[in-house]
Amino acid sequence: LKLILPKLLLLVLPNLPPNIMAVLSRVVAILAAAVVVRAAEPTCDAKTGKCQGAGQPHGGLLVDTYVSDDKARKALLASADATLELSQRQACDVSLLVNGGFSPLTGFMTSADYNSVVENMRLSSGELFGLPVILDVPDLSLKGKKVKLTYDGKDLAVMEVTDAWKPDKVKEAKASYGTTSTEHPSVTELFSDLGKYYIGGKVQGITKGFEAVWGTGFRTPSEVRATLPEGKQVVAFQNRNPVHKAHFELLVTAKNDVENSIVLVHPTCGPTQPGDIDGKARIQTYEVMQTEPEYKKWAGDGFRWAYLPYSMKMAGPREAIQHMIIRKNFGATHFIIGRDMAGTKSTLTSEDFYGAFEAQEMGKKHSAELDVKVVDYPNMVYVGEKDGNERGYMSDKDAKAKGLKINKLSGTEFRKRLRSGDEIPEWFAFPKVVKVLRDGGDKIFL
């Protein structure tokens, strides 16, 4: 536009004085540049809800299947001819489906979408999707029915079951987790705990939002988007553990490195793997951490928090894509992928199932298609507060290059000290976080 429009002016108005032509050409060039910039910004159609540009939901439309009309909602509940009480994992999936976390999905995958995602990591309509989103059942009796989905005494949704099938779980395990070994905790769950059959179909919401089911601080995609400052880039961070000082350093560094940005700290607080800290205890650590003077000093108004009802699969590279899609739906333009994201170890040998940087590589491979930039850093290590290093941290690569002594505290040693009451250095963890974990004792570990 900047090149063509001035030439068109010359053709249309050939007799203008050169000085006037120069001014007009400059004005046109500025206007054309503004048009180009505007085209890159996220815009949404008021009638359809479809969006374009950075920050748009996956597939262009933020799904919301909640039935807002009271009369229609009561009629929908009355139309259900079966009831299914959900597990915590299944209930997390329903909440994300109803409120748009899994956009563009409007319900549990049918066999066509399931098979396409397993084989090609794409929905049958072509959109990228990391892992299957399925509802497992013990038999085929619910096919063709409207099923009321309940959890913990609440009516979550009504599902119209349009498909039911027996999946090839060995194929699913190999494709999704990269292994069929039951030493992988999620493969064990897939083979031993999940139902023999899957059902698919649209899910219509009965309970609005996340907080009514999961508690304070759990926010839907639309609620999170409403808190994001206009014109800011959004760097999302997924975690399933308490945030210690090295994690915090990573977040502050990302905020400073990504121009004109805020950080969305978005912990998953649903089911995870054995040995992890339970969701309620983790939420406590996040809440007290935000009252620490050091947190307030460095985070300022540059962080946003929201808890996510999501069940971790520990699927490494494929789960990294799932997390990118979810955060895209929450408004993220950037996504932090750390070392060994969503990884797990053999329950027998303790060997890693995935390479340390496989998740990063997978994220970068699909970054352009998702329009979400991957933010990756080396490990952050503590070297001491000197030479202007106010927080005492730097990347392990820089520390080694400068020959600096790296202070270390392993996860095993950290847990040992938690139990024994031995000192945990403040450079490693926030004191109030340590207190929550110590007060919780062994019962907070899954």
Coordinates of N, CA and C in Angstrom, one line a residue, residues 29 35 61 70 111 114 126 132 188 196 199 260 272 302 305 307 310 315 319 322 333 340 345 349 352 388 398 417:
A29 N 1.1 7.5 2.7 CA 2.0 6.5 3.2 C 1.8 6.2 4.6
V35 N -3.1 1.4 8.3 CA -4.0 0.3 7.9 C -3.3 -1.0 8.1
L61 N -13.0 -18.5 17.4 CA -14.3 -18.2 18.1 C -14.1 -18.8 19.5
D70 N -33.0 -19.0 32.0 CA -33.5 -19.9 33.1 C -34.4 -21.0 32.6
S111 N -15.6 -40.0 17.5 CA -14.5 -41.0 17.0 C -13.7 -40.4 15.9
Y114 N -11.4 -37.8 17.5 CA -10.5 -38.6 18.3 C -9.4 -39.3 17.5
G126 N -9.3 -29.9 10.7 CA -8.0 -29.4 10.3 C -7.3 -28.7 11.4
P132 N -6.3 -36.0 22.8 CA -7.7 -36.2 22.7 C -8.4 -35.7 24.0
T188 N -0.7 -45.9 32.6 CA -1.3 -46.8 33.6 C -2.7 -46.4 33.8
K196 N -13.8 -48.6 29.4 CA -13.5 -49.4 28.1 C -13.9 -48.7 26.9
I199 N -17.4 -41.9 24.8 CA -18.6 -41.3 24.1 C -18.3 -39.9 23.7
N260 N 6.5 -4.5 26.2 CA 5.1 -4.1 26.5 C 4.2 -5.2 26.8
T272 N -3.1 -34.4 39.0 CA -1.8 -34.5 38.4 C -1.2 -35.9 38.7
G302 N 2.5 -6.0 37.0 CA 2.8 -6.7 35.8 C 2.4 -8.1 35.7
W305 N -3.1 -13.4 37.8 CA -3.2 -14.8 38.2 C -4.5 -15.3 37.9
Y307 N -6.4 -19.6 38.2 CA -6.2 -21.0 38.4 C -7.0 -21.7 37.3
Y310 N -7.6 -28.1 35.2 CA -7.1 -29.0 34.1 C -6.4 -30.2 34.7
A315 N 2.2 -35.6 29.2 CA 2.5 -36.1 27.9 C 3.6 -35.4 27.1
E319 N 1.6 -32.5 25.1 CA 0.9 -31.7 26.1 C 1.3 -30.2 26.0
Q322 N -1.1 -28.7 23.8 CA -2.4 -28.6 24.4 C -2.4 -27.3 25.3
T333 N -0.4 -14.2 24.0 CA 0.3 -14.0 22.7 C 1.7 -14.7 22.8
D340 N 11.9 -29.7 30.0 CA 11.1 -30.9 30.4 C 9.7 -30.6 30.8
K345 N 8.7 -39.3 34.8 CA 9.8 -40.3 34.9 C 9.2 -41.7 35.0
T349 N 12.4 -47.0 37.0 CA 13.8 -46.7 36.9 C 14.1 -45.2 37.1
D352 N 13.8 -40.3 32.5 CA 12.8 -39.5 31.9 C 12.2 -40.1 30.6
G388 N 25.8 -5.8 41.0 CA 24.5 -5.3 40.5 C 23.4 -6.3 40.2
D398 N 25.2 -18.5 31.6 CA 26.0 -17.4 31.9 C 26.8 -17.6 33.1
R417 N 14.2 -31.5 53.9 CA 14.3 -30.4 54.8 C 12.9 -29.9 55.3

